[in-house]
mmCIF file of C-alpha atoms in Angstrom:
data_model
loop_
_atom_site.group_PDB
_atom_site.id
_atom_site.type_symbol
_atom_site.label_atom_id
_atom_site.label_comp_id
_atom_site.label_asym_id
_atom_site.label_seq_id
_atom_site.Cartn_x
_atom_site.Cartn_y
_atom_site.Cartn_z
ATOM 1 C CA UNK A 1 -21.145 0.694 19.024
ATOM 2 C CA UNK A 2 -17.821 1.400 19.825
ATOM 3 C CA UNK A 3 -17.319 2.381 23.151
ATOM 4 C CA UNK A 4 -14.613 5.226 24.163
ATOM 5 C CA UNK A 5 -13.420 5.340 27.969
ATOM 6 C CA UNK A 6 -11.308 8.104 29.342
ATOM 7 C CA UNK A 7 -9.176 8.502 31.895
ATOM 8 C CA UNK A 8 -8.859 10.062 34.355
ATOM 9 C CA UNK A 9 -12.558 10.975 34.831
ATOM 10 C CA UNK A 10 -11.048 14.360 36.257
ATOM 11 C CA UNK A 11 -7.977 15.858 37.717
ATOM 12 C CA UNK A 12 -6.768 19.018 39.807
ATOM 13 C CA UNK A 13 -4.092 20.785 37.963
ATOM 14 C CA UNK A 14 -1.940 24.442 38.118
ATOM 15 C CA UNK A 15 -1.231 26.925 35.939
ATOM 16 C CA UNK A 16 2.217 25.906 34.164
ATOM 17 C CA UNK A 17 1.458 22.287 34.696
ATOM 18 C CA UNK A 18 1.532 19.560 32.278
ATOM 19 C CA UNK A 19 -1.608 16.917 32.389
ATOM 20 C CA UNK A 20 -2.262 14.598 29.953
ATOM 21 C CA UNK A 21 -5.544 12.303 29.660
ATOM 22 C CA UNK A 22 -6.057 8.977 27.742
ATOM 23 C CA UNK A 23 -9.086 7.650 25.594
ATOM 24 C CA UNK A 24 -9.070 3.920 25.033
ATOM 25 C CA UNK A 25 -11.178 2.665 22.276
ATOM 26 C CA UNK A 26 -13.128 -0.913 22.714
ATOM 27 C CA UNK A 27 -12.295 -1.480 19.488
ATOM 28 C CA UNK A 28 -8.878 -0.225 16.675
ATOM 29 C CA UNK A 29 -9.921 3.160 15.299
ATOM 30 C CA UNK A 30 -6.587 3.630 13.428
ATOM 31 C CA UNK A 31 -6.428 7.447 13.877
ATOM 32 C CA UNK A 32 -9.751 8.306 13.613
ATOM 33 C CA UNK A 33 -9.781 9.725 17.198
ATOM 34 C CA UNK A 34 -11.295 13.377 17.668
ATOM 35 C CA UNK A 35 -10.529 15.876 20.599
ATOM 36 C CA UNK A 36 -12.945 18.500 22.241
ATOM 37 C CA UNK A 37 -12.984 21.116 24.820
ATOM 38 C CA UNK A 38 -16.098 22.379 26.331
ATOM 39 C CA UNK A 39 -16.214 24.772 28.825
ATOM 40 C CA UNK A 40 -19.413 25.225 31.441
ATOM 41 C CA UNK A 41 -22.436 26.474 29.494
ATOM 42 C CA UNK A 42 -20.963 26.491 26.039
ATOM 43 C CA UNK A 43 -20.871 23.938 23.153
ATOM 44 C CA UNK A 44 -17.675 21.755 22.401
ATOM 45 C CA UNK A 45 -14.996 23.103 20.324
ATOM 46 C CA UNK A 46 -12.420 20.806 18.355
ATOM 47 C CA UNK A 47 -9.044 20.877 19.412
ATOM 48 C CA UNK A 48 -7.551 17.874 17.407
ATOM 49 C CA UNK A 49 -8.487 15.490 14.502
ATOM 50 C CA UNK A 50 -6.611 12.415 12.944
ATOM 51 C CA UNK A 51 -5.569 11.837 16.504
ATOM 52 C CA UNK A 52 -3.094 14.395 16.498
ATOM 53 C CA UNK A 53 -3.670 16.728 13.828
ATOM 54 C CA UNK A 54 -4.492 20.375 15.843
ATOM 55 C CA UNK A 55 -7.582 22.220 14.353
ATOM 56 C CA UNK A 56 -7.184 25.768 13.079
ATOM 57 C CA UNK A 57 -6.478 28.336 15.794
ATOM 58 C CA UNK A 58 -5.690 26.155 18.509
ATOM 59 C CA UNK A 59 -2.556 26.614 20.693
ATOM 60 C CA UNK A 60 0.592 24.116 20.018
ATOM 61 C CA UNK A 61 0.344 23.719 23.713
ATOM 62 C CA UNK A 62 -2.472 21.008 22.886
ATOM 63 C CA UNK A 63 -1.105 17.722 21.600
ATOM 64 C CA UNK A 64 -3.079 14.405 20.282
ATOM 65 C CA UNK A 65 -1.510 10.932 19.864
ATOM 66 C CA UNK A 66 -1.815 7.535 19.714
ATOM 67 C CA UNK A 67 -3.017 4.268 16.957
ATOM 68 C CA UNK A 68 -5.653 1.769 17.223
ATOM 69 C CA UNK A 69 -7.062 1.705 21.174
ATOM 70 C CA UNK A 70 -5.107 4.061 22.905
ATOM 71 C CA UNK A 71 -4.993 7.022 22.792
ATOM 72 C CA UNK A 72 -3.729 10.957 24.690
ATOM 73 C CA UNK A 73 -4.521 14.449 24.779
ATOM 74 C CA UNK A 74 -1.463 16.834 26.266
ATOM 75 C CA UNK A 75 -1.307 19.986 27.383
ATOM 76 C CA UNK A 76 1.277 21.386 27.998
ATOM 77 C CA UNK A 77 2.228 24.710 30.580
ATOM 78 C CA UNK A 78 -1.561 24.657 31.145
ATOM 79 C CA UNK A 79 -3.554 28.496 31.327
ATOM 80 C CA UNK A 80 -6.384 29.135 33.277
ATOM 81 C CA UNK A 81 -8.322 29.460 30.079
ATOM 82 C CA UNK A 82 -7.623 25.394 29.515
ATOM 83 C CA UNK A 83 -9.518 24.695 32.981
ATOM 84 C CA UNK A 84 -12.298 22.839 31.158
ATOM 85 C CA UNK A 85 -13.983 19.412 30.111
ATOM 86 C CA UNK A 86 -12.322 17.482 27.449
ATOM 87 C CA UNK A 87 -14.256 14.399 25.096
ATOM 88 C CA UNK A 88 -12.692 12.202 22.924
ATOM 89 C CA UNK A 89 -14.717 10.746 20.176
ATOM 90 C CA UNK A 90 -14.329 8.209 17.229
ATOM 91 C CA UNK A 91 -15.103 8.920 13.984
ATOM 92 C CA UNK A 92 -14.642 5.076 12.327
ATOM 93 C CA UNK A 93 -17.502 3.989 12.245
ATOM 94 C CA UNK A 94 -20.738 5.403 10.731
ATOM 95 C CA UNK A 95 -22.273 5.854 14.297
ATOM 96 C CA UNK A 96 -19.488 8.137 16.612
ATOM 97 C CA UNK A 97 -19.203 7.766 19.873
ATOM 98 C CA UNK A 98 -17.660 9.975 22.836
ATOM 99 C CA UNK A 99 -15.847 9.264 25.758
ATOM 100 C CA UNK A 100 -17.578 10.602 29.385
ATOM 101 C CA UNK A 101 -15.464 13.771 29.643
ATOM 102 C CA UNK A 102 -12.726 14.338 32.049
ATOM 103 C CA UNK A 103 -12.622 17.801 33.635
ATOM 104 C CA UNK A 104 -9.541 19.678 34.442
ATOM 105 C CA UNK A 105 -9.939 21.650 37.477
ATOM 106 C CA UNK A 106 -7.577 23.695 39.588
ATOM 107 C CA UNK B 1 -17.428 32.141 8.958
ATOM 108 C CA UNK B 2 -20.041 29.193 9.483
ATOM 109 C CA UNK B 3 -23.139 29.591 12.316
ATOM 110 C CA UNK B 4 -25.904 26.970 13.011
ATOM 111 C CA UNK B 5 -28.464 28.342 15.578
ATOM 112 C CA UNK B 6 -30.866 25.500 16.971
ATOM 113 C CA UNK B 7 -34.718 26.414 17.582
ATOM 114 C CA UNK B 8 -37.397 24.406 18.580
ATOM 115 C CA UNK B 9 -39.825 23.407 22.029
ATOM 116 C CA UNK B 10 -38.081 24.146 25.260
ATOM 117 C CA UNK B 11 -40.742 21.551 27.589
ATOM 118 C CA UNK B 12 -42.082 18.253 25.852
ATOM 119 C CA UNK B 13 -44.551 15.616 27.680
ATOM 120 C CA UNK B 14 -43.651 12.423 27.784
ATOM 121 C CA UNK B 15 -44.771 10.588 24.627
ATOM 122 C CA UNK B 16 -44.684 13.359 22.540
ATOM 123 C CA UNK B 17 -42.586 14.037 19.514
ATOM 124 C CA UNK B 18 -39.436 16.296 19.170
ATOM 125 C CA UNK B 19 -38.947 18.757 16.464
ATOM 126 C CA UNK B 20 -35.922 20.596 16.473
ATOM 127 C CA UNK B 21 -34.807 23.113 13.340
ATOM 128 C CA UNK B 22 -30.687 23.774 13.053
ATOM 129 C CA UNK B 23 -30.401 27.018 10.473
ATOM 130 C CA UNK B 24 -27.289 27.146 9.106
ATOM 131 C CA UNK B 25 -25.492 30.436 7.736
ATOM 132 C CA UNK B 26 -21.565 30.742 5.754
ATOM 133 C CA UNK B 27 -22.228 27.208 4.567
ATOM 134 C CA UNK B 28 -24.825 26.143 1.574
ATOM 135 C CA UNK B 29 -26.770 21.904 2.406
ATOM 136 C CA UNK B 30 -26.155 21.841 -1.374
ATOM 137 C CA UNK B 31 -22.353 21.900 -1.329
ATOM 138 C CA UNK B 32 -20.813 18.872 -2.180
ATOM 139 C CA UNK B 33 -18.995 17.653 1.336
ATOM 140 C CA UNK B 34 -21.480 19.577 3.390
ATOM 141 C CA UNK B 35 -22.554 17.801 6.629
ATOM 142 C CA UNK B 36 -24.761 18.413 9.538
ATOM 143 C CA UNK B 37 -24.931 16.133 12.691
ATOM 144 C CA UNK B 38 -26.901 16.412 16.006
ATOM 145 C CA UNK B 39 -25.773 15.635 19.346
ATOM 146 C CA UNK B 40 -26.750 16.214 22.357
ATOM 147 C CA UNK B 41 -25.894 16.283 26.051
ATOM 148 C CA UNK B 42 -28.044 15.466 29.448
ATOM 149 C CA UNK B 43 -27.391 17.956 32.342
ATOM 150 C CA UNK B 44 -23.763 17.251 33.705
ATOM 151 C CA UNK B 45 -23.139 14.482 31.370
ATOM 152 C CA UNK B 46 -21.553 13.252 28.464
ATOM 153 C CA UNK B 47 -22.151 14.143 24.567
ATOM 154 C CA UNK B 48 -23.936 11.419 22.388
ATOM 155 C CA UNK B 49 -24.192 11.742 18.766
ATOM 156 C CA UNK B 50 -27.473 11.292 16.855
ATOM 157 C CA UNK B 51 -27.646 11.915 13.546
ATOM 158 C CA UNK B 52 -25.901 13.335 10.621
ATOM 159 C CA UNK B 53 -27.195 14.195 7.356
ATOM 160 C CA UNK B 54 -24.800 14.931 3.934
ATOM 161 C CA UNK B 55 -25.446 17.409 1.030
ATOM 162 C CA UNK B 56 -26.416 13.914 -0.961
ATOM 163 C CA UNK B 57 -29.271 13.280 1.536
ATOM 164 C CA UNK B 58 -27.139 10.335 2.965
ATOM 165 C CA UNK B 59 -28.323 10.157 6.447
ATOM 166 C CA UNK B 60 -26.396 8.312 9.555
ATOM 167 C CA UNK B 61 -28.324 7.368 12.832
ATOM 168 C CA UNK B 62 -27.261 6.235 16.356
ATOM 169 C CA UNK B 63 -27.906 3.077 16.548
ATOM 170 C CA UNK B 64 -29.792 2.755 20.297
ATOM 171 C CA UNK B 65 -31.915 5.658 19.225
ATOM 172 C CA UNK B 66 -32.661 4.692 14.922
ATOM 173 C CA UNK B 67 -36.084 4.175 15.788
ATOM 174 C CA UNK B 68 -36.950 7.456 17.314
ATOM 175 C CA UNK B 69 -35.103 9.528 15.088
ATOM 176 C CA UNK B 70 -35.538 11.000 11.702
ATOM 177 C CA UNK B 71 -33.403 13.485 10.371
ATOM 178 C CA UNK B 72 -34.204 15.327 7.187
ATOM 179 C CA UNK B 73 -33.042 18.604 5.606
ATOM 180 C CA UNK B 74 -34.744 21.451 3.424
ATOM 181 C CA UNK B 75 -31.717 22.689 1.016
ATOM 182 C CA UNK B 76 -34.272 25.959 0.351
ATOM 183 C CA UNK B 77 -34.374 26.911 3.526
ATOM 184 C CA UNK B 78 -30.590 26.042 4.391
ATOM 185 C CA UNK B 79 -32.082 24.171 7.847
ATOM 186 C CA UNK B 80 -31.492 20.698 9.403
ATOM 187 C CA UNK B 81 -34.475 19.043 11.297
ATOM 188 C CA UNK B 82 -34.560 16.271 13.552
ATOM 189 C CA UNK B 83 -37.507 14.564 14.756
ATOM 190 C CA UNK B 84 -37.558 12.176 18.295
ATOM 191 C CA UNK B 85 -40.859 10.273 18.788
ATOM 192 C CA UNK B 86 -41.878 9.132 22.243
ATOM 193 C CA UNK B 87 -39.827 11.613 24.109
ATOM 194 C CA UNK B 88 -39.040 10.374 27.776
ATOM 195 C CA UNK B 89 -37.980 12.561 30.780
ATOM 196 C CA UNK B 90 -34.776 10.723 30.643
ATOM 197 C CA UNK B 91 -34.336 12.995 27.038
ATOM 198 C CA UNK B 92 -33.885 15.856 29.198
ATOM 199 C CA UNK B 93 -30.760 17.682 27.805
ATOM 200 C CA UNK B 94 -29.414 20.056 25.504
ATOM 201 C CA UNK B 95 -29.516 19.349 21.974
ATOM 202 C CA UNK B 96 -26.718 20.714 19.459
ATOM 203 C CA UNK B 97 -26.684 20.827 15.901
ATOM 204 C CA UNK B 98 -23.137 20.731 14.383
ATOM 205 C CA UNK B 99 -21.745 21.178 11.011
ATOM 206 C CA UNK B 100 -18.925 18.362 9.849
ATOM 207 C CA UNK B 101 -15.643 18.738 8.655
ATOM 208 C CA UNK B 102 -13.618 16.191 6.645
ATOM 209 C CA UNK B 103 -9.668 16.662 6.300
ATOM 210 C CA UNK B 104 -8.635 14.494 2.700
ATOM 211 C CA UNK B 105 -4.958 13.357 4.946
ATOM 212 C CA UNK B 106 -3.238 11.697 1.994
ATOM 213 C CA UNK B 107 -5.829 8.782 1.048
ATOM 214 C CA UNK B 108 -7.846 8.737 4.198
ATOM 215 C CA UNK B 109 -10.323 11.247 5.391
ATOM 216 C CA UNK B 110 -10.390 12.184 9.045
ATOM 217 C CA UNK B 111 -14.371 13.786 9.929
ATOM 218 C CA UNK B 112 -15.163 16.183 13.285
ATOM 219 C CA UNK B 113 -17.330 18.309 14.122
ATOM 220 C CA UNK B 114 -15.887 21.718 13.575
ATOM 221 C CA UNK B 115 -19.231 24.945 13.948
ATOM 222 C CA UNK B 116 -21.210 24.110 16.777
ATOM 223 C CA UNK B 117 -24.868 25.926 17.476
ATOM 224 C CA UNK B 118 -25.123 27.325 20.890
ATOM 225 C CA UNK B 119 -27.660 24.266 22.013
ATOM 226 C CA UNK B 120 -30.875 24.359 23.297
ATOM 227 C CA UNK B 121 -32.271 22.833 26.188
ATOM 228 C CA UNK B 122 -35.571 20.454 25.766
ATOM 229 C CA UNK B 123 -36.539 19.616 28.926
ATOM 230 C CA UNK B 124 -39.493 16.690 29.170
ATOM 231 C CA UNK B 125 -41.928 17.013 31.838
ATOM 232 C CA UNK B 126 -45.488 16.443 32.430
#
C-alpha cells in the first residue's frame, strides 16, 4: 500500500487566516491526489481532485497542488465554516489510501 | 442529485459476520462508469477504504482486509453489499458507502469519491 502522511496533524487558525497543510505520498502518485473535508458527525465531502482540480460547488478559497510525493491543500481568508478535518487520499493505485486527517481548529 | 443511505446491524459479536446494504438513488449500478466504494472510519480516527465495485462487476479490495471482505452488488435492487467475516472489536467504527466519480482530464482519468451515505455505526461487542 501506499502510505499518505499529512502534516501538520492539526493547527489553531483565525478567521481571515491563510493555513495550508501538506500530504506526502511514500510513493509518486503523479496527480492522482484527492482532497476531503469532514466536519464532526458528518461524512467527507470532496474539495479537490487531480491534485488541484476544485470539485463542483466548492469555494476558490480552497486550492490543491503539487506532483509525485508532495503535495498541499490552501485555504485561503479561512471562514468559520472551514474549521474542520481535512484527508488527503491517493487514487493510483487500485487500493486508495488516506492520510490521518489534520484538523483545523480555532 | 445522487443519495446512498447505508443499513445494516448496529452491535456485532466478535467472530461474527458483517452485512452491510448501501441503496443508491439518482444513479443506476448498470450505467457504464458507475462505481460504489466502502470506507469506513474508527471513532476519532482516520478513513480507510475497503472496497469498490464497478457497473462491470469489477471489484477492488484493500489489501490488509481481502480476506474478510466480499463486496457484491444486486443491479435490480440498485444496492451495494459488503460482507466482513470474523468481525473484531477493533472493527468498531462507522462504515460509509460512497459513490465514485472519474474526471476523463485530457488522456488520464482522475477517480474520488464524490456522494457520500450518512454512515452507520457497527459497533462489535460481546
Amino acid at each position: 500500500d501506499i502510505q499518505m502522511t499529512q502534516s501538520p496533524s492539526s493547527l489553531s487558525a483565525s478567521v481571515g487566516d491563510t493555513v495550508t497543510i501538506t500530504c506526502r505520498a511514500s510513493q509518486r502518485i503523479s496527480s492522482y491526489l484527492n482532497w476531503y473535508q469532514q466536519k464532526p458527525g458528518e461524512a467527507p465531502k470532496l474539495l479537490i481532485y487531480g491534485s488541484s482540480r476544485l470539485q463542483s460547488g466548492v469555494p476558490s478559497r480552497f486550492a490543491g497542488s503539487g506532483s509525485g510525493t508532495d503535495f498541499t491543500l490552501t485555504i485561503s481568508s479561512l471562514q468559520p465554516e472551514d474549521f474542520a478535518r481535512y484527508f488527503c487520499q491517493q487514487s493510483y493505485t487500485n487500493s486508495w489510501t488516506f492520510g490521518q486527517g489534520t484538523t483545523v481548529d480555532i | 442529485q445522487i443519495t446512498l443511505k447505508e443499513s445494516g446491524p448496529t452491535l456485532v459479536k466478535p467472530t461474527q459476520t458483517l452485512t452491510l446494504t448501501c441503496t443508491l438513488s439518482g444513479v443506476s449500478l448498470s450505467t457504464s462508469g458507475v462505481g460504489v466504494g466502502w470506507i469506513r472510519q474508527p471513532p476519532g480516527k482516520t478513513l480507510e477504504w475497503l472496497a469498490l465495485i464497478f457497473w462491470n462487476d469489477e471489484k477492488r479490495y484493500s489489501p490488509s482486509l481481502r480476506s474478510r471482505l466480499t463486496i457484491t452488488k444486486d443491479t435490480s435492487k440498485n444496492e451495494v453489499v459488503l460482507t466482513m467475516t470474523n468481525m473484531d472489536p477493533v472493527d468498531t467504527g462507522t462504515y460509509f458507502c460512497a459513490h465514485r466519480i472519474s474526471y476523463h482530464i485530457g488522456d488520464t482519468y482522475y477517480s474520488g469519491l464524490d456522494y457520500w451515505g450518512q454512515g452507520t455505526l457497527v459497533t462489535v461487542s460481546s
